[in-house]
Structures are given as structure tokens and as C-alpha cells.
XYZ file of C-alpha atoms in Angstrom:
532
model
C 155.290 128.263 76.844
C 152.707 131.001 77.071
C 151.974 130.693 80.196
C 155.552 129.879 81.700
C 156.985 133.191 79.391
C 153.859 135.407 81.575
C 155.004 134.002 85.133
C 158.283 134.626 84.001
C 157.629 138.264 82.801
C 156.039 138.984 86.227
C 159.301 137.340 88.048
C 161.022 140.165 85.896
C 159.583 142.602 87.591
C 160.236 141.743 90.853
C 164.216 143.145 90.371
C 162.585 146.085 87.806
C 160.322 147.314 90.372
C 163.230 149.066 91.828
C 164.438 150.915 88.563
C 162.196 153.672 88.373
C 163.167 155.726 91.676
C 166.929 154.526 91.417
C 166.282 156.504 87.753
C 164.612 159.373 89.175
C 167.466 159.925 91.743
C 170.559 158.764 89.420
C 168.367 161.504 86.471
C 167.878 164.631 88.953
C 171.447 163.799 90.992
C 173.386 163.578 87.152
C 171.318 166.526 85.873
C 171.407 168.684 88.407
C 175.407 168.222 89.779
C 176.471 168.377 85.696
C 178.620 171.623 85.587
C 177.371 172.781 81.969
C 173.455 172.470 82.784
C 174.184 174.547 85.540
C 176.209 177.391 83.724
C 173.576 177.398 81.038
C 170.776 178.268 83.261
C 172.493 179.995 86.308
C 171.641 177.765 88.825
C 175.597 177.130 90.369
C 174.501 179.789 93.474
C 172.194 176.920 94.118
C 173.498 173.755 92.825
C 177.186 173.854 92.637
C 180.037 172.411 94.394
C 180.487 173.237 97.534
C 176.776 173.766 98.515
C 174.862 171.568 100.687
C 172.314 170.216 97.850
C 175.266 169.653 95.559
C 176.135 167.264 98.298
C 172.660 165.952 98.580
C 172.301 165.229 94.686
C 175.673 163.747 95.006
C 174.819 160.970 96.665
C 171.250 160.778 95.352
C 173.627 160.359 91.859
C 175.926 157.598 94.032
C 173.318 155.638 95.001
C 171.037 155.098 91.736
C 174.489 154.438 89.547
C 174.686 152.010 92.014
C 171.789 149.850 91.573
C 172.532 149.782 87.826
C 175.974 148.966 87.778
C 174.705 145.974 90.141
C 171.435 145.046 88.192
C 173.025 141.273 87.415
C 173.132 140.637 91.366
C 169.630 142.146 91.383
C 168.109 140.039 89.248
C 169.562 137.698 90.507
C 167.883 137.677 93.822
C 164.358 139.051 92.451
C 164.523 136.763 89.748
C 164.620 133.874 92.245
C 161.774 135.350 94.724
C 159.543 135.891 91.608
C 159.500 132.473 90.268
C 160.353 130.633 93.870
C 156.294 129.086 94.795
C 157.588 128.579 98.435
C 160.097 130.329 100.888
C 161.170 133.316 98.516
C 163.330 134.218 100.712
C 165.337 131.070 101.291
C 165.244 131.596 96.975
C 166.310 134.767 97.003
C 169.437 134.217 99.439
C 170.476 131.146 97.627
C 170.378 133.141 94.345
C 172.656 135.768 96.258
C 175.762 132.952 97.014
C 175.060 131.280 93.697
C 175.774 134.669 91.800
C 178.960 135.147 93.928
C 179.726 131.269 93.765
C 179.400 131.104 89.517
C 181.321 134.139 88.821
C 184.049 132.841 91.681
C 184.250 129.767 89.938
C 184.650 131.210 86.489
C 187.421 133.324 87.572
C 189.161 130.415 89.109
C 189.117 128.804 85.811
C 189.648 131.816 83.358
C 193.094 131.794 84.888
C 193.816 127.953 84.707
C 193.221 128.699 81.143
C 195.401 131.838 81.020
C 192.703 134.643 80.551
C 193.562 137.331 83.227
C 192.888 141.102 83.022
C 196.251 141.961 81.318
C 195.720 139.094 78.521
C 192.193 139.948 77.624
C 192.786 143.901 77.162
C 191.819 145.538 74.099
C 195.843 146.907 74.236
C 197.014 142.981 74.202
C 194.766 141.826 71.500
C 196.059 144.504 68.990
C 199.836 143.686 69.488
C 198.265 140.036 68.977
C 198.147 141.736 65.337
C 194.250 141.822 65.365
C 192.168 144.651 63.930
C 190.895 147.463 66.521
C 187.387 145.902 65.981
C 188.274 141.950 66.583
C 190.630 142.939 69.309
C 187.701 145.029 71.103
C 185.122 141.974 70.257
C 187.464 139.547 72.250
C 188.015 141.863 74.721
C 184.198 142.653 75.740
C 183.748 139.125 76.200
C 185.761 139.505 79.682
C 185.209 141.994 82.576
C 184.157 142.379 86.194
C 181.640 141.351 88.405
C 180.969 142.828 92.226
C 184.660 143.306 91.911
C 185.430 139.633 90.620
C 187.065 139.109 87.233
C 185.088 137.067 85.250
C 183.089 136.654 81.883
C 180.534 139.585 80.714
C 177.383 137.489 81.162
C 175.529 140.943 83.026
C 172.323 140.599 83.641
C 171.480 137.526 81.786
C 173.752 135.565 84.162
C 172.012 136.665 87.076
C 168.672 135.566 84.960
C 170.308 132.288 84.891
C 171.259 132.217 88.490
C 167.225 133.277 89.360
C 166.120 130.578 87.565
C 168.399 128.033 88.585
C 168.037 128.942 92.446
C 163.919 129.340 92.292
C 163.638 125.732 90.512
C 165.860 124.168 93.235
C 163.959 126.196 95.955
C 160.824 124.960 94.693
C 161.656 121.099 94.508
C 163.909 121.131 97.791
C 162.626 123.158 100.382
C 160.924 120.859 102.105
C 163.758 117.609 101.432
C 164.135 115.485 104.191
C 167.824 114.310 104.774
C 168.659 111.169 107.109
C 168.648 111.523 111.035
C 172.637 112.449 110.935
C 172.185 115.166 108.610
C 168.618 116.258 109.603
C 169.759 119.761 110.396
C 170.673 120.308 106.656
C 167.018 119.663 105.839
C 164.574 121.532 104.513
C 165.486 125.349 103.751
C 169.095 125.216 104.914
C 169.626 122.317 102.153
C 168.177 124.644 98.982
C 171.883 127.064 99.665
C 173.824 123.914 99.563
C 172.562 122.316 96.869
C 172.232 125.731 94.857
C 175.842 125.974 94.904
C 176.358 122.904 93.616
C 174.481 122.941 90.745
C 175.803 126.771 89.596
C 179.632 125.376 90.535
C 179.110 123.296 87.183
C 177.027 126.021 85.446
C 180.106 128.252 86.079
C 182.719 125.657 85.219
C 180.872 125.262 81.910
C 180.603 129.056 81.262
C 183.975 130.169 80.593
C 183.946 127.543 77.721
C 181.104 128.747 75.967
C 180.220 131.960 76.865
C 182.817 133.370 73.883
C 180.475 131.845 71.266
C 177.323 132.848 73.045
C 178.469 135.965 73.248
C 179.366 136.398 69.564
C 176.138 135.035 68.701
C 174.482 137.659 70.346
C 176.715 140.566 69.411
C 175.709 139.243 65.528
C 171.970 139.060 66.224
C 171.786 142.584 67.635
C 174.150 143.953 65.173
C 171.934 142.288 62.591
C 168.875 143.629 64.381
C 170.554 147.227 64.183
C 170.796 146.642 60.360
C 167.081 146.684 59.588
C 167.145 150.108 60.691
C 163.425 151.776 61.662
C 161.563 148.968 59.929
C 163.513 146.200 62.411
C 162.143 149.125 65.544
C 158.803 149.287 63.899
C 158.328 145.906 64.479
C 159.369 145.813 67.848
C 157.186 148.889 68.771
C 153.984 146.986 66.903
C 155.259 143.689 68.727
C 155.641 144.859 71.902
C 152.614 146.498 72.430
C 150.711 143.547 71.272
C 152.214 141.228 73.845
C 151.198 144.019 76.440
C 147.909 142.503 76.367
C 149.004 139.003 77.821
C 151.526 140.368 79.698
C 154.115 138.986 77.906
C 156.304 142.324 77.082
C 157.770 142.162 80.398
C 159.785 138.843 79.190
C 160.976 140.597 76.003
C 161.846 144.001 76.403
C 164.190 143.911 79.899
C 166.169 141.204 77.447
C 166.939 144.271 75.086
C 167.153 146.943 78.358
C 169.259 145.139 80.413
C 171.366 142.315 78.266
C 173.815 142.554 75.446
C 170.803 142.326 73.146
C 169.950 145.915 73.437
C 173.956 146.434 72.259
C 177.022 147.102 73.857
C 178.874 150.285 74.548
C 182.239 151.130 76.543
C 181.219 154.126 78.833
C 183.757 155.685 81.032
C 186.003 152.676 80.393
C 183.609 150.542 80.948
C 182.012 148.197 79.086
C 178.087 148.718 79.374
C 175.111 146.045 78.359
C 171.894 147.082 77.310
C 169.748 149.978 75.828
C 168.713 151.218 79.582
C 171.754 150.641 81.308
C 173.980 152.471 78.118
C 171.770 155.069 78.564
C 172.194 155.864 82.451
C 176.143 155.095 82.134
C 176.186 157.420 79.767
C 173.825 159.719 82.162
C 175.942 159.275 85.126
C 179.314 160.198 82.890
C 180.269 164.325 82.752
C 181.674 163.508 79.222
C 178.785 162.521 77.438
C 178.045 164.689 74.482
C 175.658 162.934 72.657
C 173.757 160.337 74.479
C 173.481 156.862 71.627
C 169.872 156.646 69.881
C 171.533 153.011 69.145
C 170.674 152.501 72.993
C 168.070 154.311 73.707
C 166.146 153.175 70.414
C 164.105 150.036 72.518
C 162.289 152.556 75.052
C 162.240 156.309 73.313
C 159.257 155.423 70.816
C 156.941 155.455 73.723
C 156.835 158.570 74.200
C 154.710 160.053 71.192
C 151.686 157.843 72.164
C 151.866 158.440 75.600
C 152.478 161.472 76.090
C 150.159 162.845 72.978
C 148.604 160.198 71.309
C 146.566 158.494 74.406
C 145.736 161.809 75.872
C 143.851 162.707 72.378
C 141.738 159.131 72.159
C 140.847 159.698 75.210
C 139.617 163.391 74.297
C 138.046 161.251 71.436
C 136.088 159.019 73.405
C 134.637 161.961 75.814
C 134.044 164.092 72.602
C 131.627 160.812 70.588
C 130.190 160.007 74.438
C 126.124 160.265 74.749
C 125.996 164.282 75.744
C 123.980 162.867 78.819
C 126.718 161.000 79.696
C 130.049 163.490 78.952
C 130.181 164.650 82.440
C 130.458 161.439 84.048
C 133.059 159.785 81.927
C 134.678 163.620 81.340
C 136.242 163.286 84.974
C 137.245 159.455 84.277
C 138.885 160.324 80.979
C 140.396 163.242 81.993
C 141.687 161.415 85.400
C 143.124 158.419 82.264
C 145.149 161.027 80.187
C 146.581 163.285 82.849
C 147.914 159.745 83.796
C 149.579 158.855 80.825
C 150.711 162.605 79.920
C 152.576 162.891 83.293
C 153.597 159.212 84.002
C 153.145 157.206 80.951
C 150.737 154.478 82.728
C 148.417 153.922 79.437
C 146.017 150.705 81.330
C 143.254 152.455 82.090
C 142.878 154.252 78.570
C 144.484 151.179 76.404
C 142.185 148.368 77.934
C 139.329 150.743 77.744
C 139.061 150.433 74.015
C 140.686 147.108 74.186
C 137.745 145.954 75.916
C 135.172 147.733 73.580
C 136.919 147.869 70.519
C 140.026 145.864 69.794
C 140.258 147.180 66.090
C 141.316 150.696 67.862
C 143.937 148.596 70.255
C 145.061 147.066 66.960
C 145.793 150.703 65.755
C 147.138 151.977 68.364
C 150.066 149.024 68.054
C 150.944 149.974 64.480
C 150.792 153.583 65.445
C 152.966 153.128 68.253
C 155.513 150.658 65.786
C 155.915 153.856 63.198
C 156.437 156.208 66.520
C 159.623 153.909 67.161
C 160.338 153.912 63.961
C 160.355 157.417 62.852
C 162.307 158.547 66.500
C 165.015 156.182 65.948
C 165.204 157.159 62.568
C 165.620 161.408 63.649
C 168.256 160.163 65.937
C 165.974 160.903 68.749
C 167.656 159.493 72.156
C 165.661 160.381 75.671
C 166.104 157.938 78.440
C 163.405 156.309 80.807
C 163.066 154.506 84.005
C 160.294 152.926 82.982
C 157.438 154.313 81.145
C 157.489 157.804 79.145
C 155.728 160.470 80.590
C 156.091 164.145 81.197
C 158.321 163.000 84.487
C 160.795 161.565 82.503
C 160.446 163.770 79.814
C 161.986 166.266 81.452
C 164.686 164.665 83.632
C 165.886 162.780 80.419
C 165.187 165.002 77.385
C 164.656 169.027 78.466
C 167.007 169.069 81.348
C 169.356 167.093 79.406
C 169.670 169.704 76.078
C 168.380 169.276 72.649
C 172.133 169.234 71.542
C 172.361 165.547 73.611
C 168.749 164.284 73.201
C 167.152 165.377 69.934
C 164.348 166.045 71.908
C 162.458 168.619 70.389
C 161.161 166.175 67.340
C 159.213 164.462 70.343
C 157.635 167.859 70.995
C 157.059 168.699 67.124
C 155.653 165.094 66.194
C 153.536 164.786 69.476
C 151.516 167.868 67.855
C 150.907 165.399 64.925
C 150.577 161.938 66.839
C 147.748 163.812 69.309
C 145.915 165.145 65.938
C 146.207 161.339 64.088
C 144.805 159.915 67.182
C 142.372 162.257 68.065
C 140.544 162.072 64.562
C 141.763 158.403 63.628
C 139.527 157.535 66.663
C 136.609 159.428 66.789
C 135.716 158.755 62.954
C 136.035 154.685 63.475
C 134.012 155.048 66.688
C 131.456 157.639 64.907
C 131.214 155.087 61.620
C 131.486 151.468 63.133
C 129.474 152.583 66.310
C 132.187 151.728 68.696
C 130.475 150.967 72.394
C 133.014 153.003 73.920
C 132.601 154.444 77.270
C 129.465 156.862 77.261
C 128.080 155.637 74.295
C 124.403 153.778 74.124
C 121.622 153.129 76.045
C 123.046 150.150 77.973
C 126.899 152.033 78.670
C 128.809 151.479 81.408
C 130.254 154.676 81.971
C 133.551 153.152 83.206
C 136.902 152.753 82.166
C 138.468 149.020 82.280
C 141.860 147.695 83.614
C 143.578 144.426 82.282
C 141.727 142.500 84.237
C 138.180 143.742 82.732
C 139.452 143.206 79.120
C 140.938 139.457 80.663
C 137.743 138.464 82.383
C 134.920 140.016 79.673
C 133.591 136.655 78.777
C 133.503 135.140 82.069
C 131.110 136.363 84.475
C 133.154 135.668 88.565
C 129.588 135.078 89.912
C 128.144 132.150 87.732
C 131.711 130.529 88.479
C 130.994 131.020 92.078
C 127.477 129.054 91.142
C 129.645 126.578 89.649
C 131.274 126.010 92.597
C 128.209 125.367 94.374
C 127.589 129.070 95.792
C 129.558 130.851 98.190
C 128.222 128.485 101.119
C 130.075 125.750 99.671
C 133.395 127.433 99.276
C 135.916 126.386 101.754
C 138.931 127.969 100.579
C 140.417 129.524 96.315
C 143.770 129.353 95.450
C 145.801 129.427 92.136
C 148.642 128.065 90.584
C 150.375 128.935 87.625
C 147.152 127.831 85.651
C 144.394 126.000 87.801
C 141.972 128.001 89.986
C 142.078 125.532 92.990
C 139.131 125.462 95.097
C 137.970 123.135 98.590
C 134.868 122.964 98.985
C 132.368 121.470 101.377
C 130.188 119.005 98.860
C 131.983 118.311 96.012
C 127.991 116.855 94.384
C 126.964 120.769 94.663
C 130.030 121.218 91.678
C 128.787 121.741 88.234
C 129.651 119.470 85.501
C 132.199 119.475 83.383
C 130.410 120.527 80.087
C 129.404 123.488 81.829
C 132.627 124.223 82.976
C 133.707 124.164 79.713
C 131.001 125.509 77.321
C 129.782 128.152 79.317
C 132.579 129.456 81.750
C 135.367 128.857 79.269
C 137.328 126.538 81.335
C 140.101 124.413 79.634
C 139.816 121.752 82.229
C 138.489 120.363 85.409
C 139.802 117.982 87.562
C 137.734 116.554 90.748
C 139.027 114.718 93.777
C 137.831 114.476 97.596
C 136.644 117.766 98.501
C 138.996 119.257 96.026
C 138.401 121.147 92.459
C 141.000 121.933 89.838
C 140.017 124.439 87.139
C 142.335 124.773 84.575
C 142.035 128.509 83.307
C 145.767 129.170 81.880
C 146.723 132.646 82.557
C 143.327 133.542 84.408
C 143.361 131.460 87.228
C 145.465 134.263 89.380
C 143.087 136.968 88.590
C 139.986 134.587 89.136
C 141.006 133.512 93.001
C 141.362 136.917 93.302
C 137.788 138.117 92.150
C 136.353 135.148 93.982
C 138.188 135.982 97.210
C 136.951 139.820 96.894
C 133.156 138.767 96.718
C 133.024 135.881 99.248
């Protein structure tokens, strides 16, 4: 399960790769095209309508409300060519008609059953003699897709569709058919069949997709009930799982999906914390933007902006004095980094590597910073991590009077001055081997990889293997570290493999090794690639 909900994760970000600059263009298009930002700091001359970069941030506007008003068909497609093992694209094409194909078919039967627009409105419900919150339950259950009327699945149907498409692609795409239908082998028979199986997925939605949906709508209302203690959690939890990379499974569930809440936005109904958040953006009418929404994303911001940027002052400040100037430049290089764009790798797996206590901190501090911001009704958006970048486009430019901002500013004083003493007295009084510090230091910072791979050293496993010599060709599946190789006698045993090199496994055949390393096996072909 761990290791599926990590390749899955990483399939996630094949579709979320795209957010960040759709949210850069949909932040500085809304921000800078929004009548009242302009009045309030004269900048109509340059910005409003009628001028050419009004035009310009128009369409910069258009085009990133676009890709979030289509992130079901999205990820869809990337969902598909993230998990697919063989011909992504063939994967990500079949995902493409399937999406179009399920919601087509639930349509069809939505109005065998009698559900059309008219008798699923809010406006119909109520004359049904149903309360304004039961009628507007019912009614969220139903709305469009790419134009098609059909059930509000969003983005978890085009999960499902992903899925669906890149386990077909995987176990067809290379099916042979008899002689009179060889030309549907192959590739061209993963569409066909793809659309068979999500015809009866989306004959079987419309059914029940109304209790599904109600389940959910309970869970995150229940979720919403345990207030900042419920988001410290999450914070805590999330961060935590950043070290396996298994956050990127959890949180797009709450950004994306009716788990992160629903909202109706301009008349529409809207899923998920990020995608509230950017409706809400992308509408002149928004007064207030929801902290309800923004609550699974905004508690970054304190330790990434301030808090990071201080250990890392920390860790330069309790370095050997002989060694300050080398890892000065490297820490400095870390926290500009997560000030300005929120990437935190290079600082977090730093101490993660040398001192996991501080990691373990820096999770609970990072819990109470989601905590305490959703708590102050503190609501600035993201495209995907929280630095000074999106700091401005989604808190300053945005007004305190929307955003709440300014207790990010205020508490960031206090988050940099917890960090900044929390760490250097634990690495003063445990003697912490952080960077710079003792005899033997390597005056470097680590990446996920480092932290991963510390008790495995790549070149005895190349010994293992029989030295570089013997090494024909590495590759990796989800788990095993597959390896030919020329004599398979020159392999170690398997005690070794197991006692010394931490291998779960090993499996031997021909000239062929199997070394079963869970979650390590990508990162190991590619460490043995680099230094044959």
C-alpha cells in the first residue's frame, strides 16, 4: 500500500505540474484587471480597460481559469501517463475518450431516470417543500462537465478515469487479437477496450454517486468541525508523509476534490480548497476570499517563509567558525529558496538527514502554524508552495480586507524567532552533526535522496553486483532494482544483500538480478546509472 500510495502520489503530479504557472497567470491577470486594486493604487493609466496590457492580462486571466475549471479532464489524462509503465501516450489518449465517454454515458442515463438540469435546480427542490440547505445538498450532487450534464464527480472522476485507463494500458498494449482483427491489436485495442470498461463505470455512477457524495460532504463537514486542532493534525501529518513522498496522494484529495469542501462561486458550484480559492480569485465579486478553502494550503506559509529561513541562520550561526564561510553561501542559497519560492528540500532533508528530532519539530511546528492561521481567519491562496511569489500575488496584492494577511507578516516575526533559537539550543546541547559542525563534516546540504539513501552506500551495491565490469544494463520497477549482468557467479549472496545493503529481497535467474528495495529501487538505478 506504501509503495502503490508513493507511485501514485508521483502520477499526481504529472496533471499538478501544470498548476503553478496557470496560478501565476490566472493571480497577476485577476489582480491586476480587478477594477478596485487598481483605483486603490492608481495604476488604471496603466492597467485599465481599454489599454493594451489590460488586454494582455485578460487573456493571461482566460487562460489559467481555464485549466482549473478543466482540472477533472486533466487529471484525467496525467493521471493515466503517470501510472501507465508502457505507451503513456496511448494511456493518456484513452483516458481523454474515457472521460468524455463516462460522463456521456451518465448523462444518457440521468435522463432515463428523469434528472435533467431543470429537475435538479436548487429553485425545484425548494417548491419540492425541502429546506434551502437539503434542496442545495441535492442539487450539488448534479452539474456540468466540458459542457455535458452530468454528476459532480470533479476531479476525483477523472482520478478514476486515470486509473482505470493506465491499468488497461498496462495489461493490453501489447494484446494480440486473431488474424481478422489484427489491426485492432496492440495500442489501438487499449481505446477500445477503455471505453468499455468506463461505459459500465458510468452506467453504475449515476446510481451511487448521490450517497458517495453525501458521504463525503459529512466527512469534510465533520472534518471542518474539529476546528484548528482537526488542521493541526493535518499540518503535523502532512509534513511527515513529505518524507516518503506520500503527501502528494493526500493533499491534491483536499485541493482538488469535494474533500477540501464545496462552494457555489459565480453560480457555480466549485470543489476543493485550491480550486474555491482561484474561482473565487477569478470572480470581481469576491469580498472575502473563504479561510474554509483556503485552510489545507495557507499554514505553509509561516515556516517557509520565516521559520526555515531562521534554522537555516541557526545552522550557519552553531557551524565550526572554520567552516561558516563555506556552508554560509549554501545556507544562504537554501533560505533565499524557501523565502521567495517555498521549496524547503534542501534545508528540511538537511537536518532530516543529521538530526531527525529537529525534522520531528519542525512537523508539529508547522501543525500549530495551520492551526493558529485557520483559526485568525487567515485565507491567502497558492499554486503550489508558499513563498514570497505567492505571497504577494495572493495575499498583498489581494488586500488585507480579503486575505487577513497581515497575521502572516506579524506571526512570521515570531515563527523565525521560535525556530531560530528552538534550533540552535538542541543542536548546541545534543551536539547535532549539522552541516559545518565537527571534525569529520561534510559541509553540504542534502536532498531527499541523501536522507533516502544514508544507510546504503551506491558503490558497495555496485560490488554486489560484481563491479561495474559486470553490469550489463539497471532498471527499476515499482520496487526491484533490476540488473543484467554478464556472470551472474560474480553476484553477492543473499545474506549480504540483506544484512549489509538493506535489501528486502533478491531474486536470481539467467543473467538476470532482482533486488527488491521498495521505494528505493528508482533512486538506486539512478545513482548506479550516474557512476557507471
Amino acid at each position: 500500500m506504501f509503495e502503490r500510495l508513493q507511485r501514485l502520489g508521483k502520477a499526481f503530479m504529472v496533471p499538478i505540474a501544470v498548476l503553478p504557472i496557470a496560478g501565476l497567470m490566472l493571480g497577476i491577470g485577476a489582480s491586476f484587471t480587478n477594477q478596485v486594486m487598481l483605483k486603490t493604487y492608481g495604476l488604471e493609466g496603466i492597467f485599465g480597460e481599454g489599454t493594451f496590457l489590460h488586454y494582455i492580462l485578460t487573456i493571461m486571466a482566460g487562460i489559467g481559469e481555464a485549466v482549473f475549471n478543466n482540472l477533472p479532464f486533466i487529471f484525467a489524462i496525467g493521471v493515466a501517463a503517470g501510472l501507465a509503465l508502457q505507451e503513456k501516450g496511448t494511456a493518456a489518449l484513452s483516458a481523454g475518450i474515457g472521460f468524455i465517454v463516462m460522463h456521456i454515458v451518465i448523462s444518457k442515463i440521468l435522463g432515463f431516470l428523469g434528472y435533467t438540469p431543470e429537475t435538479t435546480s436548487i429553485d425545484y427542490y425548494l417548491k419540492q417543500g425541502l429546506s434551502n440547505l437539503e434542496a442545495t445538498e441535492r442539487s450539488n450532487v448534479y452539474g456540468y462537465e466540458l459542457g455535458i450534464f452530468t454528476v459532480k464527480i470533479g476531479v476525483l472522476g477523472g482520478i478514476i478515469v486515470g486509473v482505470v485507463s493506465s491499468i488497461l494500458t498496462n495489461k493490453f498494449y501489447n494484446k494480440k487479437l486473431p488474424e481478422a482483427l489484427s489491426f485492432f491489436s496492440g495500442v489501438r485495442f487499449v481505446p477500445i477496450v477503455t471505453v468499455f470498461f468506463i461505459s459500465i463505470i458510468g452506467a453504475i455512477i449515476p446510481f451511487i454517486w448521490p450517497y458517495i457524495h453525501l458521504g463525503i460532504s459529512k466527512f469534510s463537514e465533520f472534518f471542518g468541525s474539529t476546528g484548528p486542532v482537526g488542521m493541526f493534525f493535518y499540518g503535523t501529518g502532512m509534513r511527515i508523509l513529505n518524507i516518503f513522498g506520500l503527501h502528494h496522494a493526500i493533499y491534491p484529495l483536499f485541493w482538488y476534490t469535494s474533500l477540501g469542501g464545496e462552494m457555489q462561486v459565480a453560480g457555480q458550484l466549485v470543489q476543493g480548497g485550491q480550486r474555491i480559492f482561484f474561482a473565487q480569485l477569478a470572480d470581481p465579486n469576491t469580498v472575502k476570499f473563504s479561510a474554509e478553502a483556503t485552510k489545507y494550503f495557507t499554514g505553509g506559509y509561516l515556516p517557509m517563509m520565516f521559520g526555515l529561513p531562521a534554522a537555516a541562520l541557526a545552522m550557519y550561526k552553531t557551524a565550526d567558525k572554520k567552516n561558516q564561510k563555506v556552508v554560509g553561501g549554501l545556507l544562504f542559497s537554501a533560505a533565499l529558496t524557501s523565502f521567495l519560492t517555498g521549496i524547503t528540500e534542501p534545508i528540511e532533508f538537511t537536518f532530516l538527514f543529521a538530526a531527525p528530532l529537529l525534522y520531528g519539530i519542525h512537523a508539529v511546528l508547522e501543525g500549530i502554524s495551520y492551526a493558529v492561521l485557520y483559526a485568525l481567519d487567515v485565507a491567502v491562496g497558492c499554486t503550489f508552495s508558499r513563498g514570497f511569489i505567492d505571497f504577494t500575488l495572493f495575499g498583498l496584492l489581494q488586500g488585507n480586507s480579503k486575505t487577513n494577511y497581515v497575521w502572516i507578516l506579524i506571526l512570521g516575526v515570531v515563527y523565525a524567532f521560535i525556530y531560530y533559537y528552538v534550533f540552535k539550543i538542541l543542536i548546541v546541547k545534543l551536539n547535532l552533526k549539522t552541516p559545518g559542525r565537527g571534525e569529520d563534516s561534510e559541509n553540504k546540504l542534502y536532498s531527499k535522496k541523501d536522507a533516502l539513501l544514508k544507510d546504503i552506500d551506491v558503490e558497495k551495491v555496485i560490488e554486489a553486483l560484481g563491479g561495474k565490469e559486470n553490469i550489463v544494463d539497471v532498471d527499476a520497477c515499482i520496487t526491484r532494482l533490476r540488473v543484467t549482468v554478464k556472470d551472474i557467479e560474480k553476484v553477492a549472496s543473499d545474506q549480504l544483500w540483506k544484512q549489509e545493503l538493506k535489501a528486502k529481497g533478491v531474486f536470481k535467474k539467467g543473467s538476470g538480478v532482482q533486488v527488491v528495495y521498495g521505494a528505493l529501487a528508482e533512486i538506486l538505478k539512478s545513482e548506479i546509472n550516474h557512476k557507471l
